[in-house]
Every structure is written in structure tokens, then in C-alpha cells.
């Protein structure tokens, strides 16, 4: 991770003198993400399939973002993003069980992350390109409880993770329409996190509407607990910018 931070940090230093917004900009948005989950969780050397064994399904998603851009040279722009994914389901882990739990189970998975992104606008015309560094406060908890309530298991990961940030958008002049993509990413020592989305956007006055697809991949180990899951699906969002 230290190598990634140095590489991205060095790139930011190089682009900083070339990147500057013309005016102060402030924006915020909220979105709904219709996500599906697949993959595995492991604890104490026991492994369970979160889709086929636990039948986890989306209960709710909370997604919100806030950004501030400014014309001050060398200082980066700031973006905050919050994501909460909650999934639950009833499944069966069989007689072999999972971490002391066997048979029919009730499971709940909570994934929560708060991103602080510092970035520079490398291009700011009909082609927009941002480059930055994200600090992601990430936590995930999977609770698997036996149907009779006699046994339960908890798998948890919790970390603050540095990630590279890249965003690009292409505006269609005089139409209010644009297409774009953005993402955060890191891969280090067997762990990896990737979070990408691609979208189409329509902007009228101060209001922005987006629709697209978001894919998040988490492969992270915390002591004896590990999450190796993918979450993906379409999203829609509405926002304002000043």
C-alpha cells in the first residue's frame, strides 16, 4: 500500500501545477443502487458461499456524495462519499456447517464505507479528467445465526485503506448530456479492492440526473476473517451543483 500511496502521491504533485478550477464549485448527490452479491466469506478456516449457501439478498442501500472544487493553486479538491449495503437472507450451510453453525441459518451482512478523496482536475472542458487519492474507512460484518438460535458466527473486517482515484467525463456540447466513468482501486499483498461505475448523465440548470452500472469487488483479510465478494448492479442518482 505504501508503494501505491507514493506512486499516486507523486503523480498528484506532478499534475498539481497544471490543474485548477476557474470558480468555486459545490455539489451533492444521493443515489439508489440495486445491487446483487456473490462470493465467499471465511473465518477460522471455514468458508461459506454468501449467495448459494446464505441466500443473501439486498435489503437497502444508502449512497451519498459531496464535493468542493476551488481555484486555489496546488491545493486539491475534496470529495466525500458514503456507501452502506445491507443484505439478509435465510439459507442452509448443511451438516458440515460454518464456524460452529449448521443446518438452516439466518444471515445478515453489513458493508459500510466512507471515502475522503483529494483530487486535481487535469482537464476541465468538454473532456473532464480527475486524478486523486482516496482514504477509505471500510468495515464489513457478516453474522450467521442458526435457525434455533443456539449458535452464531461473526466475520468482520475493518480498515482504513488508501486507494487510487480516477474519473473521466465526456460532455456532448449544447445538449446537457454526458457519459463518464470513475473508480477507486488498490491491490497489495493478496488483498484488493476495486470500485468502478460507468454512467450517462443529463444536466439541466443546477440539477443532474445519472443512470449507470456500479461494480465493487472486495478481497480483504483481517486476521482469521476474510471477505471475497463482488457487488454489482444498476444505479440512479440525482444531484445539484453550484
PDB file of C-alpha atoms in Angstrom:
ATOM      1  CA  UNK A   1       0.000   0.000   0.000  1.00  0.00           C
ATOM      2  CA  UNK A   2       2.883   2.346   0.782  1.00  0.00           C
ATOM      3  CA  UNK A   3       4.185   1.967  -2.784  1.00  0.00           C
ATOM      4  CA  UNK A   4       0.748   2.829  -4.211  1.00  0.00           C
ATOM      5  CA  UNK A   5       0.468   5.895  -1.983  1.00  0.00           C
ATOM      6  CA  UNK A   6       3.903   7.092  -3.078  1.00  0.00           C
ATOM      7  CA  UNK A   7       3.127   6.495  -6.760  1.00  0.00           C
ATOM      8  CA  UNK A   8      -0.245   8.250  -6.700  1.00  0.00           C
ATOM      9  CA  UNK A   9       1.072  10.988  -4.443  1.00  0.00           C
ATOM     10  CA  UNK A  10       3.948  11.611  -6.849  1.00  0.00           C
ATOM     11  CA  UNK A  11       1.516  11.810  -9.764  1.00  0.00           C
ATOM     12  CA  UNK A  12      -0.605  14.340  -7.877  1.00  0.00           C
ATOM     13  CA  UNK A  13       2.445  16.516  -7.236  1.00  0.00           C
ATOM     14  CA  UNK A  14       3.273  16.467 -10.954  1.00  0.00           C
ATOM     15  CA  UNK A  15      -0.240  17.404 -12.109  1.00  0.00           C
ATOM     16  CA  UNK A  16      -0.970  19.943  -9.358  1.00  0.00           C
ATOM     17  CA  UNK A  17       0.629  22.947 -11.143  1.00  0.00           C
ATOM     18  CA  UNK A  18      -1.391  22.123 -14.293  1.00  0.00           C
ATOM     19  CA  UNK A  19      -4.796  21.684 -12.658  1.00  0.00           C
ATOM     20  CA  UNK A  20      -7.036  24.449 -11.397  1.00  0.00           C
ATOM     21  CA  UNK A  21     -10.774  25.131 -11.399  1.00  0.00           C
ATOM     22  CA  UNK A  22     -11.933  28.520 -12.683  1.00  0.00           C
ATOM     23  CA  UNK A  23     -14.500  29.108  -9.922  1.00  0.00           C
ATOM     24  CA  UNK A  24     -15.613  27.632  -6.623  1.00  0.00           C
ATOM     25  CA  UNK A  25     -17.926  24.657  -7.140  1.00  0.00           C
ATOM     26  CA  UNK A  26     -20.061  22.768  -4.646  1.00  0.00           C
ATOM     27  CA  UNK A  27     -22.211  19.739  -5.325  1.00  0.00           C
ATOM     28  CA  UNK A  28     -24.079  16.909  -3.656  1.00  0.00           C
ATOM     29  CA  UNK A  29     -25.999  13.830  -4.778  1.00  0.00           C
ATOM     30  CA  UNK A  30     -27.917  10.823  -3.487  1.00  0.00           C
ATOM     31  CA  UNK A  31     -28.410   7.558  -5.327  1.00  0.00           C
ATOM     32  CA  UNK A  32     -30.126   4.187  -5.261  1.00  0.00           C
ATOM     33  CA  UNK A  33     -28.037   1.122  -6.137  1.00  0.00           C
ATOM     34  CA  UNK A  34     -29.907  -2.097  -6.981  1.00  0.00           C
ATOM     35  CA  UNK A  35     -27.036  -4.431  -6.127  1.00  0.00           C
ATOM     36  CA  UNK A  36     -26.565  -8.212  -6.215  1.00  0.00           C
ATOM     37  CA  UNK A  37     -23.986 -10.072  -4.120  1.00  0.00           C
ATOM     38  CA  UNK A  38     -21.772 -13.065  -4.886  1.00  0.00           C
ATOM     39  CA  UNK A  39     -18.615 -14.560  -3.429  1.00  0.00           C
ATOM     40  CA  UNK A  40     -17.392 -16.152  -0.216  1.00  0.00           C
ATOM     41  CA  UNK A  41     -16.646 -15.359   3.408  1.00  0.00           C
ATOM     42  CA  UNK A  42     -14.214 -17.231   5.632  1.00  0.00           C
ATOM     43  CA  UNK A  43     -13.446 -17.383   9.330  1.00  0.00           C
ATOM     44  CA  UNK A  44     -11.305 -19.822  11.309  1.00  0.00           C
ATOM     45  CA  UNK A  45     -10.592 -21.726   8.059  1.00  0.00           C
ATOM     46  CA  UNK A  46     -14.309 -22.323   7.408  1.00  0.00           C
ATOM     47  CA  UNK A  47     -15.710 -20.995   4.118  1.00  0.00           C
ATOM     48  CA  UNK A  48     -19.285 -20.187   3.120  1.00  0.00           C
ATOM     49  CA  UNK A  49     -20.811 -19.084  -0.204  1.00  0.00           C
ATOM     50  CA  UNK A  50     -22.780 -15.915   0.568  1.00  0.00           C
ATOM     51  CA  UNK A  51     -25.089 -16.312  -2.441  1.00  0.00           C
ATOM     52  CA  UNK A  52     -25.750 -20.057  -2.721  1.00  0.00           C
ATOM     53  CA  UNK A  53     -25.470 -21.094   0.949  1.00  0.00           C
ATOM     54  CA  UNK A  54     -26.785 -17.998   2.723  1.00  0.00           C
ATOM     55  CA  UNK A  55     -29.175 -16.690   0.020  1.00  0.00           C
ATOM     56  CA  UNK A  56     -28.297 -13.102   0.872  1.00  0.00           C
ATOM     57  CA  UNK A  57     -30.420 -10.501  -0.877  1.00  0.00           C
ATOM     58  CA  UNK A  58     -30.369  -6.705  -0.828  1.00  0.00           C
ATOM     59  CA  UNK A  59     -32.433  -5.023   1.880  1.00  0.00           C
ATOM     60  CA  UNK A  60     -31.296  -1.421   1.489  1.00  0.00           C
ATOM     61  CA  UNK A  61     -28.561   0.755   0.068  1.00  0.00           C
ATOM     62  CA  UNK A  62     -27.551   4.252   1.119  1.00  0.00           C
ATOM     63  CA  UNK A  63     -25.288   6.239  -1.199  1.00  0.00           C
ATOM     64  CA  UNK A  64     -24.451   9.929  -0.934  1.00  0.00           C
ATOM     65  CA  UNK A  65     -21.645  12.220  -2.072  1.00  0.00           C
ATOM     66  CA  UNK A  66     -20.480  15.785  -1.538  1.00  0.00           C
ATOM     67  CA  UNK A  67     -17.678  17.656  -3.303  1.00  0.00           C
ATOM     68  CA  UNK A  68     -15.921  21.019  -3.188  1.00  0.00           C
ATOM     69  CA  UNK A  69     -13.810  22.423  -6.039  1.00  0.00           C
ATOM     70  CA  UNK A  70     -11.882  25.691  -5.862  1.00  0.00           C
ATOM     71  CA  UNK A  71      -9.458  27.871  -7.886  1.00  0.00           C
ATOM     72  CA  UNK A  72      -6.635  27.848  -5.281  1.00  0.00           C
ATOM     73  CA  UNK A  73      -3.446  26.587  -6.984  1.00  0.00           C
ATOM     74  CA  UNK A  74      -1.726  23.437  -5.644  1.00  0.00           C
ATOM     75  CA  UNK A  75      -4.468  22.638  -3.108  1.00  0.00           C
ATOM     76  CA  UNK A  76      -6.533  19.561  -4.106  1.00  0.00           C
ATOM     77  CA  UNK A  77     -10.294  19.458  -4.441  1.00  0.00           C
ATOM     78  CA  UNK A  78     -12.242  17.425  -1.880  1.00  0.00           C
ATOM     79  CA  UNK A  79     -14.911  14.752  -2.283  1.00  0.00           C
ATOM     80  CA  UNK A  80     -16.774  12.727   0.372  1.00  0.00           C
ATOM     81  CA  UNK A  81     -18.669   9.528  -0.481  1.00  0.00           C
ATOM     82  CA  UNK A  82     -20.714   7.303   1.810  1.00  0.00           C
ATOM     83  CA  UNK A  83     -21.982   3.831   0.934  1.00  0.00           C
ATOM     84  CA  UNK A  84     -23.973   1.404   3.068  1.00  0.00           C
ATOM     85  CA  UNK A  85     -25.067  -2.014   1.791  1.00  0.00           C
ATOM     86  CA  UNK A  86     -27.302  -4.203   3.956  1.00  0.00           C
ATOM     87  CA  UNK A  87     -28.236  -7.730   2.906  1.00  0.00           C
ATOM     88  CA  UNK A  88     -30.016 -10.556   4.693  1.00  0.00           C
ATOM     89  CA  UNK A  89     -31.359 -13.993   3.916  1.00  0.00           C
ATOM     90  CA  UNK A  90     -32.264 -17.485   5.045  1.00  0.00           C
ATOM     91  CA  UNK A  91     -30.140 -20.393   3.864  1.00  0.00           C
ATOM     92  CA  UNK A  92     -28.659 -23.754   4.760  1.00  0.00           C
ATOM     93  CA  UNK A  93     -24.981 -24.462   5.480  1.00  0.00           C
ATOM     94  CA  UNK A  94     -25.536 -28.207   5.798  1.00  0.00           C
ATOM     95  CA  UNK A  95     -24.388 -30.630   8.473  1.00  0.00           C
ATOM     96  CA  UNK A  96     -20.722 -29.706   7.935  1.00  0.00           C
ATOM     97  CA  UNK A  97     -21.686 -26.165   8.955  1.00  0.00           C
ATOM     98  CA  UNK A  98     -19.759 -22.925   9.114  1.00  0.00           C
ATOM     99  CA  UNK A  99     -17.766 -21.845  12.157  1.00  0.00           C
ATOM    100  CA  UNK A 100     -19.840 -23.918  14.595  1.00  0.00           C
ATOM    101  CA  UNK A 101     -23.180 -23.145  12.909  1.00  0.00           C
ATOM    102  CA  UNK A 102     -25.005 -25.876  10.976  1.00  0.00           C
ATOM    103  CA  UNK A 103     -28.283 -26.512   9.185  1.00  0.00           C
ATOM    104  CA  UNK A 104     -30.757 -23.722   8.456  1.00  0.00           C
ATOM    105  CA  UNK A 105     -29.449 -20.225   9.191  1.00  0.00           C
ATOM    106  CA  UNK A 106     -30.465 -16.560   9.208  1.00  0.00           C
ATOM    107  CA  UNK A 107     -27.699 -14.263   7.961  1.00  0.00           C
ATOM    108  CA  UNK A 108     -27.064 -10.521   7.850  1.00  0.00           C
ATOM    109  CA  UNK A 109     -24.280  -8.717   6.004  1.00  0.00           C
ATOM    110  CA  UNK A 110     -23.491  -5.017   6.536  1.00  0.00           C
ATOM    111  CA  UNK A 111     -20.883  -3.253   4.410  1.00  0.00           C
ATOM    112  CA  UNK A 112     -20.147   0.394   5.224  1.00  0.00           C
ATOM    113  CA  UNK A 113     -17.564   2.737   3.770  1.00  0.00           C
ATOM    114  CA  UNK A 114     -16.732   6.423   3.989  1.00  0.00           C
ATOM    115  CA  UNK A 115     -14.356   7.840   1.367  1.00  0.00           C
ATOM    116  CA  UNK A 116     -12.300  11.015   1.613  1.00  0.00           C
ATOM    117  CA  UNK A 117     -10.874  11.815  -1.807  1.00  0.00           C
ATOM    118  CA  UNK A 118      -8.325  14.538  -2.597  1.00  0.00           C
ATOM    119  CA  UNK A 119      -8.066  15.118  -6.338  1.00  0.00           C
ATOM    120  CA  UNK A 120      -6.991  17.508  -9.084  1.00  0.00           C
ATOM    121  CA  UNK A 121      -8.788  18.440 -12.291  1.00  0.00           C
ATOM    122  CA  UNK A 122      -6.277  17.601 -15.014  1.00  0.00           C
ATOM    123  CA  UNK A 123      -8.733  18.568 -17.775  1.00  0.00           C
ATOM    124  CA  UNK A 124     -11.809  20.774 -17.386  1.00  0.00           C
ATOM    125  CA  UNK A 125     -13.632  21.458 -20.653  1.00  0.00           C
ATOM    126  CA  UNK A 126     -15.790  19.128 -22.777  1.00  0.00           C
ATOM    127  CA  UNK A 127     -13.364  16.437 -21.676  1.00  0.00           C
ATOM    128  CA  UNK A 128     -13.029  16.216 -17.884  1.00  0.00           C
ATOM    129  CA  UNK A 129     -10.305  14.197 -16.160  1.00  0.00           C
ATOM    130  CA  UNK A 130      -9.654  13.963 -12.402  1.00  0.00           C
ATOM    131  CA  UNK A 131      -6.774  12.211 -10.655  1.00  0.00           C
ATOM    132  CA  UNK A 132      -6.502  11.715  -6.905  1.00  0.00           C
ATOM    133  CA  UNK A 133      -6.043   9.615  -3.812  1.00  0.00           C
ATOM    134  CA  UNK A 134      -8.827   8.175  -1.624  1.00  0.00           C
ATOM    135  CA  UNK A 135      -8.699   7.148   2.025  1.00  0.00           C
ATOM    136  CA  UNK A 136     -11.492   4.586   2.515  1.00  0.00           C
ATOM    137  CA  UNK A 137     -12.759   3.802   6.022  1.00  0.00           C
ATOM    138  CA  UNK A 138     -14.155   0.348   5.335  1.00  0.00           C
ATOM    139  CA  UNK A 139     -15.958  -2.136   7.577  1.00  0.00           C
ATOM    140  CA  UNK A 140     -17.871  -5.334   6.903  1.00  0.00           C
ATOM    141  CA  UNK A 141     -19.763  -7.640   9.262  1.00  0.00           C
ATOM    142  CA  UNK A 142     -21.377 -10.970   8.425  1.00  0.00           C
ATOM    143  CA  UNK A 143     -23.480 -12.616  11.156  1.00  0.00           C
ATOM    144  CA  UNK A 144     -24.677 -16.168  10.571  1.00  0.00           C
ATOM    145  CA  UNK A 145     -27.128 -17.488  13.183  1.00  0.00           C
ATOM    146  CA  UNK A 146     -28.546 -20.978  13.488  1.00  0.00           C
ATOM    147  CA  UNK A 147     -32.313 -21.076  12.983  1.00  0.00           C
ATOM    148  CA  UNK A 148     -32.886 -22.327  16.529  1.00  0.00           C
ATOM    149  CA  UNK A 149     -30.730 -19.512  17.903  1.00  0.00           C
ATOM    150  CA  UNK A 150     -28.347 -21.861  19.730  1.00  0.00           C
ATOM    151  CA  UNK A 151     -25.209 -20.893  17.771  1.00  0.00           C
ATOM    152  CA  UNK A 152     -23.944 -17.932  15.777  1.00  0.00           C
ATOM    153  CA  UNK A 153     -20.831 -16.808  13.933  1.00  0.00           C
ATOM    154  CA  UNK A 154     -19.461 -13.359  13.118  1.00  0.00           C
ATOM    155  CA  UNK A 155     -16.988 -12.498  10.351  1.00  0.00           C
ATOM    156  CA  UNK A 156     -15.613  -8.941  10.496  1.00  0.00           C
ATOM    157  CA  UNK A 157     -13.148  -6.817   8.539  1.00  0.00           C
ATOM    158  CA  UNK A 158     -12.274  -3.230   9.435  1.00  0.00           C
ATOM    159  CA  UNK A 159      -9.567  -0.983   7.975  1.00  0.00           C
ATOM    160  CA  UNK A 160      -8.657   2.418   6.573  1.00  0.00           C
ATOM    161  CA  UNK A 161      -7.343   1.754   3.074  1.00  0.00           C
ATOM    162  CA  UNK A 162      -5.555   4.097   0.613  1.00  0.00           C
ATOM    163  CA  UNK A 163      -6.837   3.836  -2.960  1.00  0.00           C
ATOM    164  CA  UNK A 164      -6.110   5.487  -6.270  1.00  0.00           C
ATOM    165  CA  UNK A 165      -8.917   7.621  -7.751  1.00  0.00           C
ATOM    166  CA  UNK A 166      -9.624   8.289 -11.437  1.00  0.00           C
ATOM    167  CA  UNK A 167     -12.654   9.953 -13.043  1.00  0.00           C
ATOM    168  CA  UNK A 168     -13.376  10.899 -16.649  1.00  0.00           C
ATOM    169  CA  UNK A 169     -16.400  12.525 -18.272  1.00  0.00           C
ATOM    170  CA  UNK A 170     -17.155  13.494 -21.868  1.00  0.00           C
ATOM    171  CA  UNK A 171     -19.736  16.249 -22.430  1.00  0.00           C
ATOM    172  CA  UNK A 172     -21.809  16.493 -25.580  1.00  0.00           C
ATOM    173  CA  UNK A 173     -21.793  20.276 -26.266  1.00  0.00           C
ATOM    174  CA  UNK A 174     -25.087  22.164 -26.091  1.00  0.00           C
ATOM    175  CA  UNK A 175     -27.113  19.073 -25.121  1.00  0.00           C
ATOM    176  CA  UNK A 176     -26.729  18.729 -21.352  1.00  0.00           C
ATOM    177  CA  UNK A 177     -25.816  15.082 -21.971  1.00  0.00           C
ATOM    178  CA  UNK A 178     -22.572  13.393 -20.987  1.00  0.00           C
ATOM    179  CA  UNK A 179     -21.070   9.966 -20.383  1.00  0.00           C
ATOM    180  CA  UNK A 180     -18.431   9.097 -17.854  1.00  0.00           C
ATOM    181  CA  UNK A 181     -16.751   6.618 -15.552  1.00  0.00           C
ATOM    182  CA  UNK A 182     -14.967   6.784 -12.215  1.00  0.00           C
ATOM    183  CA  UNK A 183     -13.297   4.378  -9.877  1.00  0.00           C
ATOM    184  CA  UNK A 184     -11.164   3.642  -6.848  1.00  0.00           C
ATOM    185  CA  UNK A 185      -8.661   0.798  -6.778  1.00  0.00           C
ATOM    186  CA  UNK A 186      -5.853  -0.884  -4.865  1.00  0.00           C
ATOM    187  CA  UNK A 187      -4.143  -4.268  -4.971  1.00  0.00           C
ATOM    188  CA  UNK A 188      -1.455  -5.197  -2.433  1.00  0.00           C
ATOM    189  CA  UNK A 189      -0.039  -8.371  -0.912  1.00  0.00           C
ATOM    190  CA  UNK A 190      -3.003 -10.590  -1.805  1.00  0.00           C
ATOM    191  CA  UNK A 191      -5.665  -8.030  -0.838  1.00  0.00           C
ATOM    192  CA  UNK A 192      -7.549  -5.947  -3.387  1.00  0.00           C
ATOM    193  CA  UNK A 193     -10.453  -3.511  -3.572  1.00  0.00           C
ATOM    194  CA  UNK A 194     -11.949  -2.164  -6.789  1.00  0.00           C
ATOM    195  CA  UNK A 195     -14.962   0.129  -7.059  1.00  0.00           C
ATOM    196  CA  UNK A 196     -15.970   1.338 -10.538  1.00  0.00           C
ATOM    197  CA  UNK A 197     -19.029   2.829 -12.162  1.00  0.00           C
ATOM    198  CA  UNK A 198     -19.976   3.949 -15.667  1.00  0.00           C
ATOM    199  CA  UNK A 199     -22.903   6.257 -16.347  1.00  0.00           C
ATOM    200  CA  UNK A 200     -24.865   8.540 -18.589  1.00  0.00           C
ATOM    201  CA  UNK A 201     -25.790  11.986 -17.244  1.00  0.00           C
ATOM    202  CA  UNK A 202     -28.308  14.675 -18.078  1.00  0.00           C
ATOM    203  CA  UNK A 203     -27.911  18.151 -16.602  1.00  0.00           C
ATOM    204  CA  UNK A 204     -30.471  20.929 -16.633  1.00  0.00           C
ATOM    205  CA  UNK A 205     -29.791  24.178 -14.801  1.00  0.00           C
ATOM    206  CA  UNK A 206     -28.307  23.168 -11.408  1.00  0.00           C
ATOM    207  CA  UNK A 207     -29.763  19.638 -11.369  1.00  0.00           C
ATOM    208  CA  UNK A 208     -28.017  16.471 -12.527  1.00  0.00           C
ATOM    209  CA  UNK A 209     -29.524  13.035 -13.203  1.00  0.00           C
ATOM    210  CA  UNK A 210     -27.396   9.934 -13.648  1.00  0.00           C
ATOM    211  CA  UNK A 211     -28.049   6.312 -14.516  1.00  0.00           C
ATOM    212  CA  UNK A 212     -25.429   3.625 -14.846  1.00  0.00           C
ATOM    213  CA  UNK A 213     -23.829   0.478 -13.502  1.00  0.00           C
ATOM    214  CA  UNK A 214     -21.603   0.087 -10.435  1.00  0.00           C
ATOM    215  CA  UNK A 215     -19.331  -2.855  -9.634  1.00  0.00           C
ATOM    216  CA  UNK A 216     -17.456  -3.273  -6.343  1.00  0.00           C
ATOM    217  CA  UNK A 217     -15.006  -6.107  -5.660  1.00  0.00           C
ATOM    218  CA  UNK A 218     -13.649  -6.779  -2.162  1.00  0.00           C
ATOM    219  CA  UNK A 219     -10.955  -9.344  -1.375  1.00  0.00           C
ATOM    220  CA  UNK A 220      -9.677  -8.489   2.086  1.00  0.00           C
ATOM    221  CA  UNK A 221      -8.316 -10.447   5.045  1.00  0.00           C
ATOM    222  CA  UNK A 222      -8.378  -9.253   8.666  1.00  0.00           C
ATOM    223  CA  UNK A 223      -6.644 -11.756  10.981  1.00  0.00           C
ATOM    224  CA  UNK A 224      -8.623 -15.027  10.614  1.00  0.00           C
ATOM    225  CA  UNK A 225     -11.587 -13.376   8.841  1.00  0.00           C
ATOM    226  CA  UNK A 226     -11.820 -12.833   5.102  1.00  0.00           C
ATOM    227  CA  UNK A 227     -14.359 -11.373   2.676  1.00  0.00           C
ATOM    228  CA  UNK A 228     -14.038 -12.194  -1.025  1.00  0.00           C
ATOM    229  CA  UNK A 229     -17.220 -10.789  -2.572  1.00  0.00           C
ATOM    230  CA  UNK A 230     -18.484  -8.857  -5.571  1.00  0.00           C
ATOM    231  CA  UNK A 231     -21.404  -6.439  -5.512  1.00  0.00           C
ATOM    232  CA  UNK A 232     -22.828  -5.094  -8.729  1.00  0.00           C
ATOM    233  CA  UNK A 233     -25.927  -3.649 -10.310  1.00  0.00           C
ATOM    234  CA  UNK A 234     -27.576  -0.603 -11.883  1.00  0.00           C
ATOM    235  CA  UNK A 235     -27.932   2.707 -10.087  1.00  0.00           C
ATOM    236  CA  UNK A 236     -29.764   6.005 -10.482  1.00  0.00           C
ATOM    237  CA  UNK A 237     -28.877   9.296  -8.813  1.00  0.00           C
ATOM    238  CA  UNK A 238     -29.971  12.901  -8.541  1.00  0.00           C
ATOM    239  CA  UNK A 239     -27.782  15.804  -7.515  1.00  0.00           C
ATOM    240  CA  UNK A 240     -27.287  19.539  -7.503  1.00  0.00           C
ATOM    241  CA  UNK A 241     -24.209  21.613  -8.328  1.00  0.00           C
ATOM    242  CA  UNK A 242     -23.459  25.278  -7.731  1.00  0.00           C
TER     243      UNK A 242
END
